[in-house]
Amino acid sequence: MKLSVVGLGPGDPELVTVKAKKVIESSRLIFVPSMKSDLSSRAYHTALPYISKSTSIVPLYFPYFSNPRFSEIIQSNVDSVMTKLKLYDQAAFLIIGDPFLYSSYFQLHQFLQEQYPEIKIDIIPGLSAYQLALSHLQIPAVGKNQALSVITGEANHEMIALFLDLSDTVIIYKINQISNLAELELLTREFSVRKICCEIGTDQEMIQDLNHKTAYEHYGYFSSIILKKTKQ
């Protein structure tokens, strides 16, 4: 049995890699992560131009870590993957961005390896949202002797402050989870680049400055902040 975990990039079908496209086109069973247990999945709609009409699509519900049934739901997803794989022998698991950068699939990976070692897992990397945002801004992530940190808004204030102090560039994913964005805005005024990036790689893409006004706006799940101490 083989499971191909396919990174699709931020959400633009034209940024799906050639290898990912080939895997999607040849797959007869595809798993997609969803926050609503349906086909509203961004991964599904990004890959849709390459999915055969005869392919079986299985949405898997992924809750927030704070959900009291989180472990139970993840185990149920692992069992669902295995049950379907026994029938099809091969499948693809689609992921927005890269499979090993804050992806839904990563929550399953260790369970699959430990419980079903007979499954051959192939990881196909994808472009990350922050990489696309930096290319749009034409700002290098890091230069010589510089440090890059990637964290999420779920990190506590002390941890975020530590990374801000140690790094030249800081990427913060899931800023909807930041408890006090206005406090972060005050803390990062020394940074020459402070950009809020929303829905990168989609028709709703928006990039704006982090400032005393935008810090009080509300942002969705697919939102991040790019912070850089120098523009070079």
XYZ file of C-alpha atoms in Angstrom:
232
model
C 0.000 0.000 0.000
C 1.182 3.487 -0.830
C 0.093 6.931 0.361
C 1.374 9.989 -1.523
C 1.166 13.127 0.597
C 0.974 16.005 -1.870
C 1.815 19.617 -1.063
C -0.217 21.894 -3.354
C 1.253 25.290 -2.562
C -0.771 28.194 -1.132
C -3.920 27.729 -3.208
C -3.168 28.713 -6.801
C -3.611 25.691 -9.133
C -0.876 27.104 -11.394
C 1.643 26.785 -8.544
C 1.066 23.040 -8.146
C 4.313 21.269 -9.077
C 4.575 19.004 -12.116
C 5.157 15.987 -9.866
C 2.144 16.814 -7.698
C -0.036 17.224 -10.796
C 1.004 13.788 -12.101
C 0.180 12.123 -8.784
C -3.222 13.821 -8.562
C -4.149 12.914 -12.142
C -3.274 9.257 -11.596
C -4.951 8.863 -8.188
C -8.280 7.058 -7.909
C -8.587 7.743 -4.193
C -7.871 11.171 -2.699
C -8.100 12.352 0.912
C -8.619 16.061 1.607
C -8.513 17.823 4.989
C -11.560 19.867 5.890
C -12.737 21.977 8.800
C -16.382 21.141 8.036
C -16.305 17.435 7.046
C -17.254 18.312 3.471
C -15.717 19.328 0.131
C -15.289 22.984 1.122
C -11.612 22.030 1.531
C -9.179 24.523 -0.025
C -6.896 21.632 -0.933
C -9.699 20.012 -2.908
C -10.543 23.154 -4.879
C -6.880 23.881 -5.604
C -6.365 20.407 -7.065
C -9.780 20.180 -8.767
C -8.490 21.000 -12.295
C -6.299 17.889 -12.111
C -8.687 15.427 -10.406
C -10.339 12.785 -12.578
C -14.147 12.712 -12.466
C -13.992 9.021 -11.534
C -11.759 9.629 -8.501
C -13.193 8.914 -5.060
C -12.799 11.940 -2.757
C -12.775 11.438 1.016
C -12.938 14.587 3.196
C -11.401 14.215 6.654
C -12.367 16.572 9.455
C -9.452 18.213 11.310
C -10.352 20.191 14.450
C -8.319 22.792 16.307
C -5.915 21.456 18.948
C -8.185 22.955 21.604
C -11.037 20.600 20.648
C -11.555 18.202 23.611
C -12.048 15.317 21.155
C -8.914 16.141 19.149
C -7.043 12.865 19.742
C -10.167 10.794 19.155
C -10.880 12.548 15.840
C -7.283 12.180 14.630
C -7.340 8.446 15.406
C -10.614 8.163 13.507
C -8.935 9.815 10.512
C -6.030 7.378 10.705
C -8.478 4.461 10.719
C -10.398 5.925 7.762
C -7.206 6.274 5.726
C -6.241 2.669 6.419
C -9.707 1.291 5.662
C -9.823 3.010 2.262
C -6.211 2.149 1.431
C -6.984 -1.545 1.889
C -9.583 -1.217 -0.859
C -7.597 0.940 -3.313
C -3.980 0.030 -2.430
C -2.814 3.539 -3.416
C -4.057 7.024 -2.557
C -3.109 10.689 -2.400
C -3.512 12.987 0.593
C -3.730 16.627 -0.501
C -2.318 19.436 1.611
C -2.273 23.220 1.160
C 1.296 24.507 1.362
C 3.919 21.948 2.335
C 3.095 18.663 4.129
C 5.693 19.240 6.842
C 5.040 22.911 7.660
C 2.056 23.229 10.020
C -0.091 20.973 7.852
C -3.122 18.891 8.797
C -1.421 15.742 7.571
C 1.472 16.071 10.015
C -1.007 15.282 12.804
C -1.478 11.829 11.245
C 2.047 11.029 10.127
C 3.452 9.517 13.306
C 0.277 7.518 13.964
C 0.390 6.015 10.465
C 4.066 5.140 10.800
C 3.615 3.497 14.189
C 0.295 1.720 13.653
C 0.612 0.795 9.974
C 4.307 0.444 9.070
C 3.315 -1.545 5.976
C 2.144 1.677 4.288
C 4.761 3.249 2.038
C 4.509 7.022 2.514
C 5.795 9.356 -0.189
C 6.071 13.066 0.672
C 5.805 15.550 -2.206
C 6.761 19.066 -1.047
C 4.856 22.211 -1.983
C 5.439 25.951 -1.982
C 4.698 27.628 1.346
C 2.542 30.755 1.630
C 5.312 32.825 3.184
C 7.638 32.011 0.269
C 5.051 33.250 -2.220
C 4.369 36.366 -0.135
C 8.084 37.199 0.004
C 8.327 36.832 -3.776
C 5.397 39.225 -4.214
C 7.069 41.686 -1.862
C 10.448 41.066 -3.537
C 12.071 40.717 -0.131
C 14.636 37.981 0.607
C 13.787 35.736 3.530
C 17.330 35.890 4.901
C 20.803 36.938 3.820
C 24.321 36.055 4.920
C 24.609 35.299 8.654
C 20.909 35.991 9.195
C 18.402 33.788 11.019
C 14.838 32.860 10.032
C 12.154 31.631 12.441
C 8.715 30.264 11.588
C 6.156 29.995 14.398
C 2.387 30.148 14.860
C 0.126 32.582 16.655
C -0.619 29.833 19.165
C 2.809 30.431 20.750
C 2.744 32.339 24.048
C 3.966 35.909 24.415
C 7.305 34.909 25.926
C 8.115 32.497 23.105
C 7.199 35.013 20.408
C 9.321 37.683 22.124
C 12.275 35.270 22.250
C 12.105 34.528 18.514
C 11.767 38.231 17.731
C 14.933 38.894 19.684
C 16.993 36.058 18.171
C 15.868 36.244 14.535
C 16.387 38.619 11.631
C 13.177 37.425 9.969
C 10.133 35.997 11.740
C 7.134 34.397 10.010
C 4.029 33.977 12.146
C 1.346 31.664 10.777
C -2.274 31.512 11.983
C -2.367 35.042 13.333
C -6.056 34.567 14.139
C -4.715 32.663 17.156
C -2.676 35.607 18.492
C -4.295 36.708 21.734
C -3.228 40.367 21.472
C -2.158 41.536 18.016
C -1.919 45.155 19.181
C 0.679 44.119 21.738
C 2.681 42.379 18.993
C 2.484 45.536 16.892
C 4.073 47.539 19.711
C 6.721 44.885 20.239
C 7.844 44.853 16.582
C 8.200 48.540 15.755
C 11.967 48.085 15.364
C 11.366 45.851 12.329
C 11.616 47.626 8.979
C 9.266 45.129 7.293
C 5.949 44.341 8.975
C 3.426 42.805 6.606
C 0.105 41.094 7.237
C -0.505 38.527 4.489
C -3.962 37.048 3.964
C -5.240 34.385 1.571
C -1.915 34.278 -0.299
C -2.135 32.589 -3.693
C -5.913 33.071 -4.030
C -8.236 35.625 -5.606
C -8.751 37.125 -2.127
C -5.033 37.739 -1.546
C -4.253 40.829 0.540
C -0.946 42.176 1.831
C -0.940 45.225 4.096
C 1.244 46.879 6.693
C 1.001 45.916 10.335
C 0.367 49.169 12.167
C -1.644 50.658 15.021
C -4.827 50.495 12.923
C -4.547 47.108 11.188
C -3.580 45.475 14.497
C -7.220 45.800 15.579
C -8.716 44.134 12.512
C -9.870 40.505 12.432
C -8.010 37.940 10.336
C -8.838 34.438 9.155
C -7.091 31.098 9.415
C -5.000 31.583 6.256
C -3.322 34.742 7.511
C 0.279 35.331 8.495
C 2.725 38.088 9.401
C 6.165 38.658 7.911
C 8.585 40.575 10.126
C 12.090 41.544 9.018
C 14.579 43.754 10.816
C 16.219 44.929 7.581
C 14.964 44.945 3.988
C 18.109 43.195 2.720
